[in-house]
Short mmCIF file of C-alpha atoms in Angstrom, two decimals:
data_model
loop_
_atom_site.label_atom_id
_atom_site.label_comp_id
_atom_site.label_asym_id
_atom_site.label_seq_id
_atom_site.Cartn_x
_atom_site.Cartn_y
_atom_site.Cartn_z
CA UNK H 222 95.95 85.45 151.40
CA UNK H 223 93.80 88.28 152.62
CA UNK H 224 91.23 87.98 149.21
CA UNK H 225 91.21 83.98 149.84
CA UNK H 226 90.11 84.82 153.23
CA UNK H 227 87.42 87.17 152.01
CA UNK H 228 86.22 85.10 149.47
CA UNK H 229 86.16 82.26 151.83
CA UNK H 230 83.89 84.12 154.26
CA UNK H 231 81.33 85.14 151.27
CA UNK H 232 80.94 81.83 150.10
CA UNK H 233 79.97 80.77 153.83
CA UNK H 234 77.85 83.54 154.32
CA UNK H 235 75.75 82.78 151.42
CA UNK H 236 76.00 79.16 152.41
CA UNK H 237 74.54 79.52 155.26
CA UNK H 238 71.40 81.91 154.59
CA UNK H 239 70.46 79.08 151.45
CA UNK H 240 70.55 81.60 148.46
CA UNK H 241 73.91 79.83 147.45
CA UNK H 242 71.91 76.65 147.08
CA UNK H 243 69.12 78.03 144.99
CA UNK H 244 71.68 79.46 142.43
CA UNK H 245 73.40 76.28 142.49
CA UNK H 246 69.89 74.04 141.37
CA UNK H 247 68.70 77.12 139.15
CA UNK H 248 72.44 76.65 137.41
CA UNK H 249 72.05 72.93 137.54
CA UNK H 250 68.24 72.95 136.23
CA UNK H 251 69.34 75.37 133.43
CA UNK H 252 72.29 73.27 132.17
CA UNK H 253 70.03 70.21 131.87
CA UNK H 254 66.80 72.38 130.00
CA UNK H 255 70.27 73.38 127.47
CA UNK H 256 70.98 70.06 127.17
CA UNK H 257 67.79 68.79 126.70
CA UNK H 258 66.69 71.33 124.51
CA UNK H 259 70.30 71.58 122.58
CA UNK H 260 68.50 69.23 119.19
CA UNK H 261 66.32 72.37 118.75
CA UNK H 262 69.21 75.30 118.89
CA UNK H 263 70.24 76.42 115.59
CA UNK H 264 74.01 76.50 116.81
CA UNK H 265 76.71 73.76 116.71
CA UNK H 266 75.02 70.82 114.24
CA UNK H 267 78.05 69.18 112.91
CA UNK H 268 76.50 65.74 112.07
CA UNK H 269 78.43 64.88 109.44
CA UNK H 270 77.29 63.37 105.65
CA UNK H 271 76.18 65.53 103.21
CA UNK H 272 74.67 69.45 103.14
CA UNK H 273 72.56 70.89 100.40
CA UNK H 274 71.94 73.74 98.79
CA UNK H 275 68.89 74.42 96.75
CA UNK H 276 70.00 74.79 92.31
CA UNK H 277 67.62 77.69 92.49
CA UNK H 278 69.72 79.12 95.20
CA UNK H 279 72.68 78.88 93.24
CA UNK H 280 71.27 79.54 90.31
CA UNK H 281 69.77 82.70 91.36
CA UNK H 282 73.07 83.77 92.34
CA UNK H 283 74.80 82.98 88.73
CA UNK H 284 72.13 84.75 86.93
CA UNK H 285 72.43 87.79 89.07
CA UNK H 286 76.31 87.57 88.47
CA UNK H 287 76.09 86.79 84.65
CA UNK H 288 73.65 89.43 84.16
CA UNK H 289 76.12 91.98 85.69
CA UNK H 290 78.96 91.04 83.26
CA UNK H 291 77.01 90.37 80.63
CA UNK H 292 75.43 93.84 80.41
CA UNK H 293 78.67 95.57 79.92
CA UNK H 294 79.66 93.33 76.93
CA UNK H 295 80.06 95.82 73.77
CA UNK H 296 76.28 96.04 72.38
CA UNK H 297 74.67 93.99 74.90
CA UNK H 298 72.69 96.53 76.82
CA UNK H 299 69.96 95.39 79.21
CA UNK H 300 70.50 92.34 79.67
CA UNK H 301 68.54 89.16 81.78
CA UNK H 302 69.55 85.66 82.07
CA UNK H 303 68.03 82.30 83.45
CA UNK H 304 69.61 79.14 84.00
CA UNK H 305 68.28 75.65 84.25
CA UNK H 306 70.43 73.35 86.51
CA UNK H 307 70.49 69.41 86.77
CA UNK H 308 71.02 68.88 90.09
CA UNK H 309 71.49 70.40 93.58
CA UNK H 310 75.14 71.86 95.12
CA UNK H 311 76.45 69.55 97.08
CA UNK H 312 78.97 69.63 100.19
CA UNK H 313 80.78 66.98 101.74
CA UNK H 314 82.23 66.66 105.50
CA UNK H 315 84.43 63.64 106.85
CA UNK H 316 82.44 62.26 109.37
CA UNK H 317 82.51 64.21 112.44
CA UNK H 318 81.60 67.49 110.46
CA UNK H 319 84.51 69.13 111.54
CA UNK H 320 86.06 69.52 108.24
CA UNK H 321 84.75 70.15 104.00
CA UNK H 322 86.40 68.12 102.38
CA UNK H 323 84.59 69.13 98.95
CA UNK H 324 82.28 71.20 97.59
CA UNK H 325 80.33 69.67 94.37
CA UNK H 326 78.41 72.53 92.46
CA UNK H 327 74.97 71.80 90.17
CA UNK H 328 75.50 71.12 86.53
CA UNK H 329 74.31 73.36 83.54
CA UNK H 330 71.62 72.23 82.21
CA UNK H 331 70.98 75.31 80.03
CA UNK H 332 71.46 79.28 79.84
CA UNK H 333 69.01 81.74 78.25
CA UNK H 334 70.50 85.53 77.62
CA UNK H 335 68.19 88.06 76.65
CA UNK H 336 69.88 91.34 75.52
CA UNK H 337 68.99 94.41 74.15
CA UNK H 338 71.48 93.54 71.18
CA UNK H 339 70.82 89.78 70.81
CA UNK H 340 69.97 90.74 67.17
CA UNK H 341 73.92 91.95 66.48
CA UNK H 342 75.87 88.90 65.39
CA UNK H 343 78.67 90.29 66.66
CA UNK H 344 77.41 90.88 70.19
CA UNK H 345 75.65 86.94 70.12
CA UNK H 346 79.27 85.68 69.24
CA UNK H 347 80.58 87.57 72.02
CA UNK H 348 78.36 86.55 75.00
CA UNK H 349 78.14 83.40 73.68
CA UNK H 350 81.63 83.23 73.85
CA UNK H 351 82.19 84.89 77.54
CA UNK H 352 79.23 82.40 78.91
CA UNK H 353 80.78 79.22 77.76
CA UNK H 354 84.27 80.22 79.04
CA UNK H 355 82.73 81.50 82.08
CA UNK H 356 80.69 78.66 82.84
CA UNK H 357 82.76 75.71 80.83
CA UNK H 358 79.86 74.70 79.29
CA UNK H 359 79.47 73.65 75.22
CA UNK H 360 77.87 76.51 72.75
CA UNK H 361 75.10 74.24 72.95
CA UNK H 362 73.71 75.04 75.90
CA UNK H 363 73.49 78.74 75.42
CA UNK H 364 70.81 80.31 73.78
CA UNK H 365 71.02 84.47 73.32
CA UNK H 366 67.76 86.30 72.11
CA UNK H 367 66.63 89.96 71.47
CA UNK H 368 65.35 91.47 74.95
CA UNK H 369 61.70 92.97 73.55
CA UNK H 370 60.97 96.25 75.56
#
């Protein structure tokens, strides 16, 4: 009862000199500039629909991936990859953006593997092999070459 009482007597102390009314409209004024200004904060966009991410974006990250595995294939060697891609990645929310409900990833277009041993028919039949599994894509899509130095 004794901190009510104190806390009581603060609040009508600063009531009284006017400060406590200045930090109330300085509070008020800076909710409303928040508000106002809330379409331009980076934070908190749920709108719903459909997000996209750039093919390159995900394609950069396969090729960076693929060219890690592929390089420790038996024979490979130094090895680079590019990939050509149909279409963006996709993600779709239920319509108050609160929840994904899936995620659709671009399609393969095509793969290009350059490796130190893309001469080796045995190491061509091998990545050739590991890409299509690891991307479920047809033999037809994957061309592997001898990486010149």
């Amino acid at each position: 009862m004794k901190q009510m009482d104190k806390l009581k007597s603060k609040l009508n102390s600063l009531s009284e000199r006017g400060s406590f009314r200045r930090i109330i409209i300085v509070i008020g004024a800076l909710g409303i500039a928040l508000i106002l200004f809330s379409d331009h904060l980076p934070f908190g966009r749920s709108t719903g629909g459909t997000q996209t991410r750039t093919a390159e974006a995900y394609a950069a990250e396969l090729e960076k991936s693929l060219e890690s595995f592929l390089s420790t294939v038996e024979g490979a060697g130094k090895t680079r990859v590019l990939l050509t891609m149909e279409n963006s990645a996709e993600t779709v929310y239920v319509a108050n953006g609160a929840a994904k409900t899936k995620e659709i990833e671009p399609r393969i277009r095509g793969v290009l593997v350059l490796c130190e041993g893309g001469d080796d028919p045995q190491t061509v039949a091998r990545i050739s092999e590991a890409v299509t599994k690891a991307l479920d894509i047809s033999a037809a899509k994957v061309c592997i070459a001898k990486l010149s130095e």
